[in-house]
Amino acid sequence: MKQVNADVVVIGAGLAGLSAARELAASGKRVALVEARDRVGGRIWTVRTLGGQVVELGAEFVHGRPPEVAEVAREGALELVESSGARFVYGANGLERSEDFFAGLRDVLAGLSEAGPDQSFAHHLDEACAGNQEAKLFGLEFVEGIQGAVAERISVHSMARSLRASANIEGWRSFRLEQGFDALLKVLVHALPSALVSLHLGHVVSQVCWSAGQVKVIAVGPEGEVEFTADAAVVTLPLGVLQAPADAEGAVRFLPALDGKLGALASLYMGQSMRVTMIFRERWWESTGANAWRGQGTVYSNEDWFPTWWTPQQNSAVLVGWSASRRGERLSGRGDKFIGEKAVESLARIFNVPQPTIESSLLSWHVHDWQADPFARGSFSYMAVDGGNAQAELAEPISGTLFFAGEATQSDGTHASVQGAIASGKRAAQEVLSVFKGVRS
C-alpha cells in the first residue's frame, strides 16, 4: 500500500478544503489534500459547451458582497457582475411584470426572530399570514421554491440568523463571475505551494482511523489503496455524506465513530435542488406577447416542476431553471431526459407557447443530480426546528485531532453559501494551527 505522510490531511477539495489547505500551507504545514472526484470544487462545477457557453452545474451566484469572496476575486483580478433585469410573476392572468417583487415577502420575513421558542417556517406562516393566502403562498415559494428547504422542517431561529447575516453584506444583491465560477477555484489552487501541498484527485476516502494526535486516512485512488498519515485531519465532507449510512456509496467510516456528532447531524438537513441550463438557437421568449421578457431577468411561478427561471447573461439565448425542495426531490434519480422534458413542459405553460416551438429551438440542456451524487448527496444545508447549536457542534474539533469545515458547520447564518464554505475552511485551519502551537510551545 502506498503511503503519504503530511502534517495535516484535508479531506475534500471544495472551497472549504482549498481554503483550509491554503491557510495551513501559509504557516508552513505540509498538507495532503484528498479529493474523491477527478476535479476540485465540490459543489462548484463549471463546464463549457463547444460553442463556448459557460454553464454552472453547481453554485452560480454570489449573494451580496461577502469579504471572503471579494478577497479571492481581487487576488485573481476577477470581475463580479451584478445580476439585473426585470422580475415577472406567472399567475392567473399569465405572465405579469412585478415592479417590487419582494414587497409581499418583507412582511412575512419581518416577523422572524430568534426570541421565544423555535418553530418551523410553516408554523410561522400559519400565524403571520392567517387569512392571507396570497402572502402565505409567497412565503412558501420563497423558502421551498427558491431557498430549497422544506417549510415544515426549517428552523425560524436559523432563518432569522441567515437574514441578519445577509443584511450585513447587502445579500439582496446577486453577482456572477462572467468567466465562470471555476475562476475562483483556479485562484485558490494557484496559491497552493507545490512544495507543501500535494493534491490527490480521484482518491475516494473509505476510512478515517484516529486517536489523539494521530490520523490515518485510507483512500482508493487510480493506482490502488493509499494510506495518508498525519497529526490532524480537516474534514470538509458535505453534510449529506456525513449523514450517509455506513454501507452507502461514498460514505466514510470513522474509527472510532463520531458518536459526539450524532445529535448535530440529526438536527440538520441537506436541501435538495435541481438546476437545468437550456441553450437555444434564439431568444424565443422575447416575442411571447405584451409582457414579453427581454434582456436579463427572472420569472417566478407555482409551476409543478420548474417554477423559477432566469437569464444568466444579457444577450445569450440561455435560460436556467430552478427546482428545489420537494420538487427537486421528485426530479432526483429520474435521468437527464426526464428532467429536460419537464423543463420544456414548464416553460410551455409559463410562456403559453407550444412545446414544439420550444423544442425546435433547443440545442442542448445541462444538469447534474446533486442528490444522487454520492460525494454530495444534496445541494446545501439548513437547520431543523430546535436545532439549537447544531452547526457549532458539528464544527467542534475532536481531541485536537479531527477538525471540521464546510458550509454546514457555519453557525453565523452563512451556511449554504460560498462565503460560508471559504470562512469555514479558514476557521478550521486556524483551529489546527492553534493546537499545533500549543503542543510545541
Short mmCIF file of C-alpha atoms in Angstrom, two decimals:
data_model
loop_
_atom_site.label_atom_id
_atom_site.label_comp_id
_atom_site.label_asym_id
_atom_site.label_seq_id
_atom_site.Cartn_x
_atom_site.Cartn_y
_atom_site.Cartn_z
CA MET A 1 0.00 0.00 0.00
CA LYS A 2 1.32 3.42 -0.96
CA GLN A 3 1.89 5.77 1.98
CA VAL A 4 1.83 9.56 2.09
CA ASN A 5 2.94 11.47 5.18
CA ALA A 6 1.91 15.04 6.00
CA ASP A 7 1.31 17.33 8.94
CA VAL A 8 -2.40 17.61 8.08
CA VAL A 9 -4.74 15.64 5.81
CA VAL A 10 -7.55 17.72 4.34
CA ILE A 11 -10.46 15.59 3.12
CA GLY A 12 -12.30 17.26 0.27
CA ALA A 13 -11.08 19.83 -2.26
CA GLY A 14 -14.12 22.08 -2.43
CA LEU A 15 -13.95 25.71 -1.37
CA ALA A 16 -13.62 24.76 2.30
CA GLY A 17 -10.83 22.26 1.68
CA LEU A 18 -8.91 24.53 -0.68
CA SER A 19 -9.18 27.43 1.77
CA ALA A 20 -8.03 25.26 4.68
CA ALA A 21 -5.08 23.87 2.71
CA ARG A 22 -4.02 27.35 1.67
CA GLU A 23 -4.16 28.68 5.23
CA LEU A 24 -2.21 25.73 6.60
CA ALA A 25 0.46 25.94 3.90
CA ALA A 26 0.86 29.66 4.55
CA SER A 27 2.03 28.67 8.03
CA GLY A 28 4.50 26.15 6.65
CA LYS A 29 2.47 22.98 7.23
CA ARG A 30 2.70 20.02 4.88
CA VAL A 31 -0.78 19.21 3.59
CA ALA A 32 -2.20 16.20 1.76
CA LEU A 33 -5.39 17.36 0.04
CA VAL A 34 -7.51 14.31 -0.81
CA GLU A 35 -10.49 14.55 -3.20
CA ALA A 36 -12.81 11.79 -4.42
CA ARG A 37 -13.62 13.48 -7.72
CA ASP A 38 -11.22 13.95 -10.63
CA ARG A 39 -11.60 17.73 -10.22
CA VAL A 40 -11.52 20.33 -7.46
CA GLY A 41 -14.53 22.43 -6.49
CA GLY A 42 -17.02 20.09 -4.88
CA ARG A 43 -20.46 21.62 -5.40
CA ILE A 44 -18.96 24.24 -7.71
CA TRP A 45 -18.75 22.76 -11.19
CA THR A 46 -18.36 24.91 -14.30
CA VAL A 47 -18.46 23.36 -17.77
CA ARG A 48 -18.23 24.94 -21.19
CA THR A 49 -20.11 23.92 -24.32
CA LEU A 50 -18.47 23.53 -27.73
CA GLY A 51 -19.82 26.99 -28.52
CA GLY A 52 -18.02 28.46 -25.51
CA GLN A 53 -21.11 28.93 -23.36
CA VAL A 54 -20.35 28.89 -19.62
CA VAL A 55 -22.67 26.52 -17.77
CA GLU A 56 -22.79 26.29 -13.98
CA LEU A 57 -23.89 22.87 -12.79
CA GLY A 58 -23.48 23.89 -9.13
CA ALA A 59 -23.16 27.26 -7.42
CA GLU A 60 -23.80 30.20 -9.74
CA PHE A 61 -24.37 33.33 -7.64
CA VAL A 62 -22.52 35.28 -5.00
CA HIS A 63 -25.23 36.78 -2.81
CA GLY A 64 -24.28 40.21 -1.55
CA ARG A 65 -20.73 41.45 -1.09
CA PRO A 66 -19.05 38.96 1.27
CA PRO A 67 -15.42 39.86 2.06
CA GLU A 68 -14.32 36.21 1.79
CA VAL A 69 -15.26 36.11 -1.90
CA ALA A 70 -14.15 39.67 -2.65
CA GLU A 71 -10.66 38.90 -1.33
CA VAL A 72 -10.17 35.93 -3.67
CA ALA A 73 -11.72 37.81 -6.59
CA ARG A 74 -9.33 40.76 -6.11
CA GLU A 75 -6.37 38.42 -5.95
CA GLY A 76 -7.31 36.88 -9.29
CA ALA A 77 -8.46 40.16 -10.87
CA LEU A 78 -11.89 38.59 -11.33
CA GLU A 79 -14.91 40.72 -12.10
CA LEU A 80 -18.13 40.11 -10.23
CA VAL A 81 -21.00 41.32 -12.40
CA GLU A 82 -24.26 42.21 -10.71
CA SER A 83 -27.38 40.46 -11.93
CA SER A 84 -30.08 42.80 -13.13
CA GLY A 85 -33.27 42.82 -15.16
CA ALA A 86 -37.00 42.71 -14.67
CA ARG A 87 -38.89 40.27 -12.50
CA PHE A 88 -42.03 38.55 -13.74
CA VAL A 89 -44.65 36.55 -11.90
CA TYR A 90 -46.77 33.90 -13.56
CA GLY A 91 -50.29 33.74 -12.11
CA ALA A 92 -53.95 33.57 -13.03
CA ASN A 93 -53.51 36.37 -15.58
CA GLY A 94 -50.45 34.84 -17.17
CA LEU A 95 -47.04 36.44 -17.10
CA GLU A 96 -47.00 39.87 -15.47
CA ARG A 97 -44.15 42.21 -14.69
CA SER A 98 -43.55 42.82 -10.96
CA GLU A 99 -42.18 46.25 -10.10
CA ASP A 100 -41.47 45.32 -6.47
CA PHE A 101 -41.37 41.55 -6.34
CA PHE A 102 -40.18 41.30 -2.73
CA ALA A 103 -42.79 43.69 -1.32
CA GLY A 104 -45.10 40.82 -0.39
CA LEU A 105 -42.26 38.95 1.25
CA ARG A 106 -41.00 41.69 3.53
CA ASP A 107 -43.92 41.48 5.94
CA VAL A 108 -43.70 37.69 6.04
CA LEU A 109 -40.00 37.72 6.89
CA ALA A 110 -40.12 40.76 9.18
CA GLY A 111 -41.59 38.69 11.99
CA LEU A 112 -38.78 36.14 12.01
CA SER A 113 -36.82 36.28 15.25
CA GLU A 114 -34.54 34.23 17.46
CA ALA A 115 -36.56 35.31 20.50
CA GLY A 116 -39.03 32.89 22.02
CA PRO A 117 -39.47 29.19 21.27
CA ASP A 118 -38.28 27.96 17.91
CA GLN A 119 -40.83 26.85 15.32
CA SER A 120 -40.97 25.76 11.70
CA PHE A 121 -41.40 28.32 8.95
CA ALA A 122 -44.66 26.59 8.01
CA HIS A 123 -45.96 27.26 11.54
CA HIS A 124 -44.78 30.86 11.28
CA LEU A 125 -46.70 31.28 8.02
CA ASP A 126 -49.88 29.90 9.58
CA GLU A 127 -49.65 32.53 12.30
CA ALA A 128 -48.30 35.50 10.32
CA CYS A 129 -50.48 35.03 7.25
CA ALA A 130 -53.78 33.98 8.81
CA GLY A 131 -56.47 34.96 6.32
CA ASN A 132 -53.94 35.99 3.66
CA GLN A 133 -53.42 33.00 1.42
CA GLU A 134 -51.53 35.03 -1.20
CA ALA A 135 -48.88 36.13 1.31
CA LYS A 136 -48.67 32.59 2.69
CA LEU A 137 -48.09 31.13 -0.77
CA PHE A 138 -45.49 33.80 -1.49
CA GLY A 139 -43.58 32.90 1.68
CA LEU A 140 -43.86 29.20 0.97
CA GLU A 141 -42.47 29.61 -2.55
CA PHE A 142 -39.62 31.73 -1.22
CA VAL A 143 -38.47 29.02 1.20
CA GLU A 144 -39.28 25.95 -0.87
CA GLY A 145 -39.15 27.25 -4.42
CA ILE A 146 -36.01 29.39 -4.07
CA GLN A 147 -34.12 28.50 -0.87
CA GLY A 148 -34.62 24.76 -1.22
CA ALA A 149 -35.79 23.94 2.32
CA VAL A 150 -38.95 22.14 3.41
CA ALA A 151 -41.16 24.64 5.26
CA GLU A 152 -42.25 22.14 7.92
CA ARG A 153 -38.61 21.34 8.75
CA ILE A 154 -36.62 24.57 8.65
CA SER A 155 -35.97 26.50 11.87
CA VAL A 156 -37.25 30.07 12.17
CA HIS A 157 -34.36 30.87 14.54
CA SER A 158 -31.89 29.76 11.88
CA MET A 159 -33.68 31.74 9.18
CA ALA A 160 -33.53 34.87 11.35
CA ARG A 161 -29.76 34.43 11.72
CA SER A 162 -29.37 33.98 7.97
CA LEU A 163 -31.40 37.10 7.22
CA ARG A 164 -29.29 39.14 9.65
CA ALA A 165 -26.06 37.84 8.11
CA SER A 166 -27.40 38.56 4.63
CA ALA A 167 -28.39 42.14 5.53
CA ASN A 168 -24.83 42.82 6.71
CA ILE A 169 -23.43 42.14 3.22
CA GLU A 170 -26.26 43.53 1.04
CA GLY A 171 -27.47 39.99 0.44
CA TRP A 172 -30.43 41.15 -1.65
CA ARG A 173 -27.96 41.79 -4.47
CA SER A 174 -26.67 38.94 -6.64
CA PHE A 175 -23.42 38.73 -8.57
CA ARG A 176 -21.97 36.30 -11.10
CA LEU A 177 -18.47 35.56 -12.31
CA GLU A 178 -18.68 36.08 -16.05
CA GLN A 179 -15.56 33.94 -16.55
CA GLY A 180 -17.25 31.09 -14.71
CA PHE A 181 -17.25 30.17 -11.03
CA ASP A 182 -14.28 27.89 -11.60
CA ALA A 183 -12.16 31.03 -11.99
CA LEU A 184 -12.43 31.40 -8.22
CA LEU A 185 -11.17 27.85 -7.79
CA LYS A 186 -8.20 28.50 -10.05
CA VAL A 187 -7.08 31.38 -7.83
CA LEU A 188 -7.15 29.16 -4.75
CA VAL A 189 -5.39 26.25 -6.46
CA HIS A 190 -2.72 28.54 -7.89
CA ALA A 191 -1.99 29.80 -4.36
CA LEU A 192 -1.18 26.29 -3.07
CA PRO A 193 2.62 25.88 -2.91
CA SER A 194 3.57 22.58 -4.54
CA ALA A 195 6.41 22.13 -2.05
CA LEU A 196 3.93 21.94 0.82
CA VAL A 197 0.59 20.81 -0.64
CA SER A 198 0.08 17.55 -2.53
CA LEU A 199 -3.27 17.30 -4.33
CA HIS A 200 -4.67 13.78 -4.74
CA LEU A 201 -7.65 13.77 -7.14
CA GLY A 202 -9.71 10.66 -7.75
CA HIS A 203 -8.95 9.29 -4.29
CA VAL A 204 -12.11 8.08 -2.57
CA VAL A 205 -11.71 8.05 1.21
CA SER A 206 -13.22 4.99 2.88
CA GLN A 207 -11.85 5.15 6.44
CA VAL A 208 -10.50 7.70 8.89
CA CYS A 209 -8.74 5.95 11.76
CA TRP A 210 -7.75 8.33 14.52
CA SER A 211 -6.52 8.74 18.06
CA ALA A 212 -5.35 11.85 19.88
CA GLY A 213 -2.61 13.44 17.78
CA GLN A 214 -2.63 10.81 15.05
CA VAL A 215 -4.74 10.23 11.92
CA LYS A 216 -4.64 7.53 9.27
CA VAL A 217 -6.83 8.09 6.21
CA ILE A 218 -7.42 5.18 3.82
CA ALA A 219 -8.41 6.04 0.25
CA VAL A 220 -8.65 4.20 -3.05
CA GLY A 221 -7.07 6.04 -5.97
CA PRO A 222 -6.40 5.30 -9.64
CA GLU A 223 -3.44 3.10 -8.72
CA GLY A 224 -4.96 1.34 -5.73
CA GLU A 225 -5.14 1.89 -1.98
CA VAL A 226 -3.26 4.77 -0.36
CA GLU A 227 -2.67 5.45 3.34
CA PHE A 228 -2.33 9.09 4.38
CA THR A 229 -0.86 9.66 7.85
CA ALA A 230 -0.75 12.96 9.71
CA ASP A 231 -1.05 14.61 13.12
CA ALA A 232 -4.51 16.01 12.29
CA ALA A 233 -7.24 15.98 9.68
CA VAL A 234 -9.61 18.66 8.42
CA VAL A 235 -12.86 17.01 7.34
CA THR A 236 -14.78 19.04 4.75
CA LEU A 237 -17.21 16.32 3.65
CA PRO A 238 -20.69 17.64 2.76
CA LEU A 239 -23.41 17.15 5.36
CA GLY A 240 -25.14 14.55 3.18
CA VAL A 241 -22.01 12.41 3.09
CA LEU A 242 -21.52 12.64 6.86
CA GLN A 243 -25.14 11.54 7.28
CA ALA A 244 -24.92 8.66 4.80
CA PRO A 245 -25.33 5.06 6.04
CA ALA A 246 -22.02 3.23 6.50
CA ASP A 247 -22.70 0.92 3.54
CA ALA A 248 -23.70 3.70 1.13
CA GLU A 249 -21.54 4.58 -1.87
CA GLY A 250 -19.13 7.38 -0.98
CA ALA A 251 -19.69 7.01 2.78
CA VAL A 252 -16.68 7.47 5.06
CA ARG A 253 -16.21 5.30 8.14
CA PHE A 254 -14.63 6.93 11.19
CA LEU A 255 -12.83 4.70 13.69
CA PRO A 256 -13.67 5.44 16.48
CA ALA A 257 -17.10 6.59 15.30
CA LEU A 258 -18.17 10.23 15.62
CA ASP A 259 -20.73 9.50 18.33
CA GLY A 260 -20.45 13.02 19.70
CA LYS A 261 -21.65 14.43 16.37
CA LEU A 262 -24.82 12.33 16.07
CA GLY A 263 -27.06 14.91 17.74
CA ALA A 264 -25.81 17.69 15.45
CA LEU A 265 -26.16 15.53 12.34
CA ALA A 266 -29.74 14.65 13.32
CA SER A 267 -30.61 18.35 13.66
CA LEU A 268 -29.51 19.37 10.16
CA TYR A 269 -30.99 18.68 6.75
CA MET A 270 -29.43 18.60 3.31
CA GLY A 271 -31.55 20.69 0.94
CA GLN A 272 -32.40 19.27 -2.46
CA SER A 273 -32.45 21.26 -5.67
CA MET A 274 -32.20 20.74 -9.40
CA ARG A 275 -30.81 23.30 -11.85
CA VAL A 276 -31.21 22.87 -15.61
CA THR A 277 -29.47 25.11 -18.14
CA MET A 278 -31.19 25.17 -21.54
CA ILE A 279 -29.36 26.56 -24.57
CA PHE A 280 -31.47 27.73 -27.53
CA ARG A 281 -30.88 28.96 -31.08
CA GLU A 282 -32.72 32.21 -30.38
CA ARG A 283 -34.41 34.08 -27.52
CA TRP A 284 -37.91 32.86 -28.42
CA TRP A 285 -39.37 34.17 -25.14
CA GLU A 286 -38.86 37.79 -26.25
CA SER A 287 -41.78 37.52 -28.69
CA THR A 288 -44.43 35.96 -26.45
CA GLY A 289 -46.81 38.90 -26.09
CA ALA A 290 -47.17 42.32 -24.49
CA ASN A 291 -45.40 41.20 -21.33
CA ALA A 292 -42.52 39.60 -23.18
CA TRP A 293 -39.38 39.12 -21.15
CA ARG A 294 -36.46 40.95 -22.74
CA GLY A 295 -32.86 41.32 -21.63
CA GLN A 296 -31.93 39.85 -18.26
CA GLY A 297 -34.47 38.93 -15.67
CA THR A 298 -36.21 36.28 -13.58
CA VAL A 299 -39.59 34.58 -13.75
CA TYR A 300 -41.32 33.19 -10.66
CA SER A 301 -44.29 30.84 -10.70
CA ASN A 302 -46.01 27.98 -8.87
CA GLU A 303 -45.25 25.61 -11.72
CA ASP A 304 -45.14 21.95 -10.66
CA TRP A 305 -41.67 21.08 -11.93
CA PHE A 306 -39.51 24.16 -12.64
CA PRO A 307 -41.15 27.26 -11.15
CA THR A 308 -38.20 29.68 -11.36
CA TRP A 309 -36.25 30.74 -14.46
CA TRP A 310 -33.59 33.35 -15.18
CA THR A 311 -31.25 34.51 -17.92
CA PRO A 312 -27.58 34.21 -16.92
CA GLN A 313 -26.33 36.72 -19.48
CA GLN A 314 -27.85 39.79 -21.07
CA ASN A 315 -27.94 38.69 -24.69
CA SER A 316 -27.41 34.93 -24.67
CA ALA A 317 -30.13 32.51 -25.73
CA VAL A 318 -29.92 30.64 -22.44
CA LEU A 319 -32.46 30.01 -19.70
CA VAL A 320 -31.70 28.47 -16.31
CA GLY A 321 -34.47 26.63 -14.48
CA TRP A 322 -34.52 26.03 -10.72
CA SER A 323 -36.47 23.30 -8.96
CA ALA A 324 -35.94 22.97 -5.20
CA SER A 325 -37.14 21.28 -2.04
CA ARG A 326 -39.95 18.77 -2.71
CA ARG A 327 -39.86 19.48 -6.42
CA GLY A 328 -36.13 18.74 -6.53
CA GLU A 329 -36.66 15.52 -4.60
CA ARG A 330 -39.27 14.39 -7.15
CA LEU A 331 -36.86 15.01 -10.02
CA SER A 332 -33.85 13.30 -8.45
CA GLY A 333 -32.96 9.95 -9.93
CA ARG A 334 -35.25 10.37 -12.94
CA GLY A 335 -32.48 10.94 -15.50
CA ASP A 336 -31.49 13.86 -17.72
CA LYS A 337 -34.08 13.09 -20.41
CA PHE A 338 -36.98 13.24 -17.95
CA ILE A 339 -35.63 16.44 -16.39
CA GLY A 340 -35.29 18.08 -19.81
CA GLU A 341 -38.83 17.11 -20.76
CA LYS A 342 -40.28 18.55 -17.55
CA ALA A 343 -38.30 21.75 -18.03
CA VAL A 344 -39.77 22.21 -21.51
CA GLU A 345 -43.27 21.48 -20.19
CA SER A 346 -42.83 24.13 -17.51
CA LEU A 347 -41.62 26.73 -19.99
CA ALA A 348 -44.51 25.98 -22.34
CA ARG A 349 -47.08 26.59 -19.60
CA ILE A 350 -45.41 29.68 -18.15
CA PHE A 351 -44.95 31.39 -21.52
CA ASN A 352 -48.09 29.94 -23.15
CA VAL A 353 -46.04 28.64 -26.06
CA PRO A 354 -46.50 25.25 -27.78
CA GLN A 355 -43.90 22.71 -26.71
CA PRO A 356 -42.77 22.03 -30.31
CA THR A 357 -41.86 25.71 -30.64
CA ILE A 358 -39.51 25.43 -27.69
CA GLU A 359 -38.14 22.04 -28.70
CA SER A 360 -37.33 23.23 -32.23
CA SER A 361 -35.10 25.97 -30.80
CA LEU A 362 -33.46 23.82 -28.13
CA LEU A 363 -29.81 22.99 -28.81
CA SER A 364 -28.90 21.28 -25.53
CA TRP A 365 -29.61 21.10 -21.83
CA HIS A 366 -27.24 20.53 -18.95
CA VAL A 367 -27.99 19.22 -15.46
CA HIS A 368 -26.31 17.43 -12.57
CA ASP A 369 -28.28 15.45 -9.99
CA TRP A 370 -26.54 16.50 -6.76
CA GLN A 371 -28.89 14.40 -4.64
CA ALA A 372 -27.84 11.25 -6.48
CA ASP A 373 -24.16 12.26 -6.42
CA PRO A 374 -22.54 10.01 -3.76
CA PHE A 375 -19.94 12.68 -2.98
CA ALA A 376 -22.53 15.41 -2.31
CA ARG A 377 -25.93 13.85 -1.51
CA GLY A 378 -27.71 17.19 -1.81
CA SER A 379 -27.21 20.85 -2.54
CA PHE A 380 -26.77 22.79 0.71
CA SER A 381 -27.71 22.52 4.37
CA TYR A 382 -30.33 24.01 6.64
CA MET A 383 -31.25 23.60 10.31
CA ALA A 384 -34.20 21.73 11.77
CA VAL A 385 -36.59 23.20 14.33
CA ASP A 386 -34.96 23.24 17.78
CA GLY A 387 -31.62 22.52 16.14
CA GLY A 388 -30.06 24.92 18.63
CA ASN A 389 -26.28 24.95 18.22
CA ALA A 390 -26.10 22.01 15.81
CA GLN A 391 -23.86 23.79 13.33
CA ALA A 392 -21.40 24.87 16.02
CA GLU A 393 -21.46 21.36 17.50
CA LEU A 394 -20.70 19.86 14.10
CA ALA A 395 -17.75 22.28 13.77
CA GLU A 396 -16.32 21.47 17.20
CA PRO A 397 -12.87 19.78 16.95
CA ILE A 398 -12.36 16.34 18.48
CA SER A 399 -9.33 15.66 20.70
CA GLY A 400 -7.28 18.33 18.94
CA THR A 401 -7.06 15.89 16.03
CA LEU A 402 -10.21 15.97 13.88
CA PHE A 403 -11.37 19.37 12.66
CA PHE A 404 -14.50 20.11 10.65
CA ALA A 405 -15.26 22.59 7.88
CA GLY A 406 -17.81 23.07 5.10
CA GLU A 407 -20.85 25.31 4.79
CA ALA A 408 -22.91 23.12 7.16
CA THR A 409 -20.52 23.93 10.03
CA GLN A 410 -21.22 27.68 9.90
CA SER A 411 -23.34 28.88 12.82
CA ASP A 412 -23.32 32.60 11.98
CA GLY A 413 -26.04 32.44 9.32
CA THR A 414 -23.63 31.98 6.38
CA HIS A 415 -24.28 28.26 5.87
CA ALA A 416 -25.48 27.27 2.39
CA SER A 417 -23.21 29.90 0.85
CA VAL A 418 -19.91 30.23 -0.95
CA GLN A 419 -18.60 32.67 1.65
CA GLY A 420 -19.59 30.27 4.42
CA ALA A 421 -17.56 27.47 2.83
CA ILE A 422 -14.47 29.67 2.48
CA ALA A 423 -14.78 31.04 6.02
CA SER A 424 -15.21 27.55 7.47
CA GLY A 425 -12.01 26.32 5.85
CA LYS A 426 -10.05 29.25 7.23
CA ARG A 427 -11.56 28.78 10.68
CA ALA A 428 -10.73 25.06 10.80
CA ALA A 429 -7.17 25.74 9.66
CA GLN A 430 -6.68 28.29 12.43
CA GLU A 431 -8.01 25.78 14.95
CA VAL A 432 -5.42 23.26 13.75
CA LEU A 433 -2.62 25.82 13.96
CA SER A 434 -3.67 26.81 17.47
CA VAL A 435 -3.37 23.20 18.62
CA PHE A 436 -0.02 22.75 16.91
CA LYS A 437 1.26 25.94 18.52
CA GLY A 438 0.04 24.85 21.94
CA VAL A 439 1.69 21.43 21.63
CA ARG A 440 5.04 22.85 20.61
CA SER A 441 5.17 25.89 22.88
#
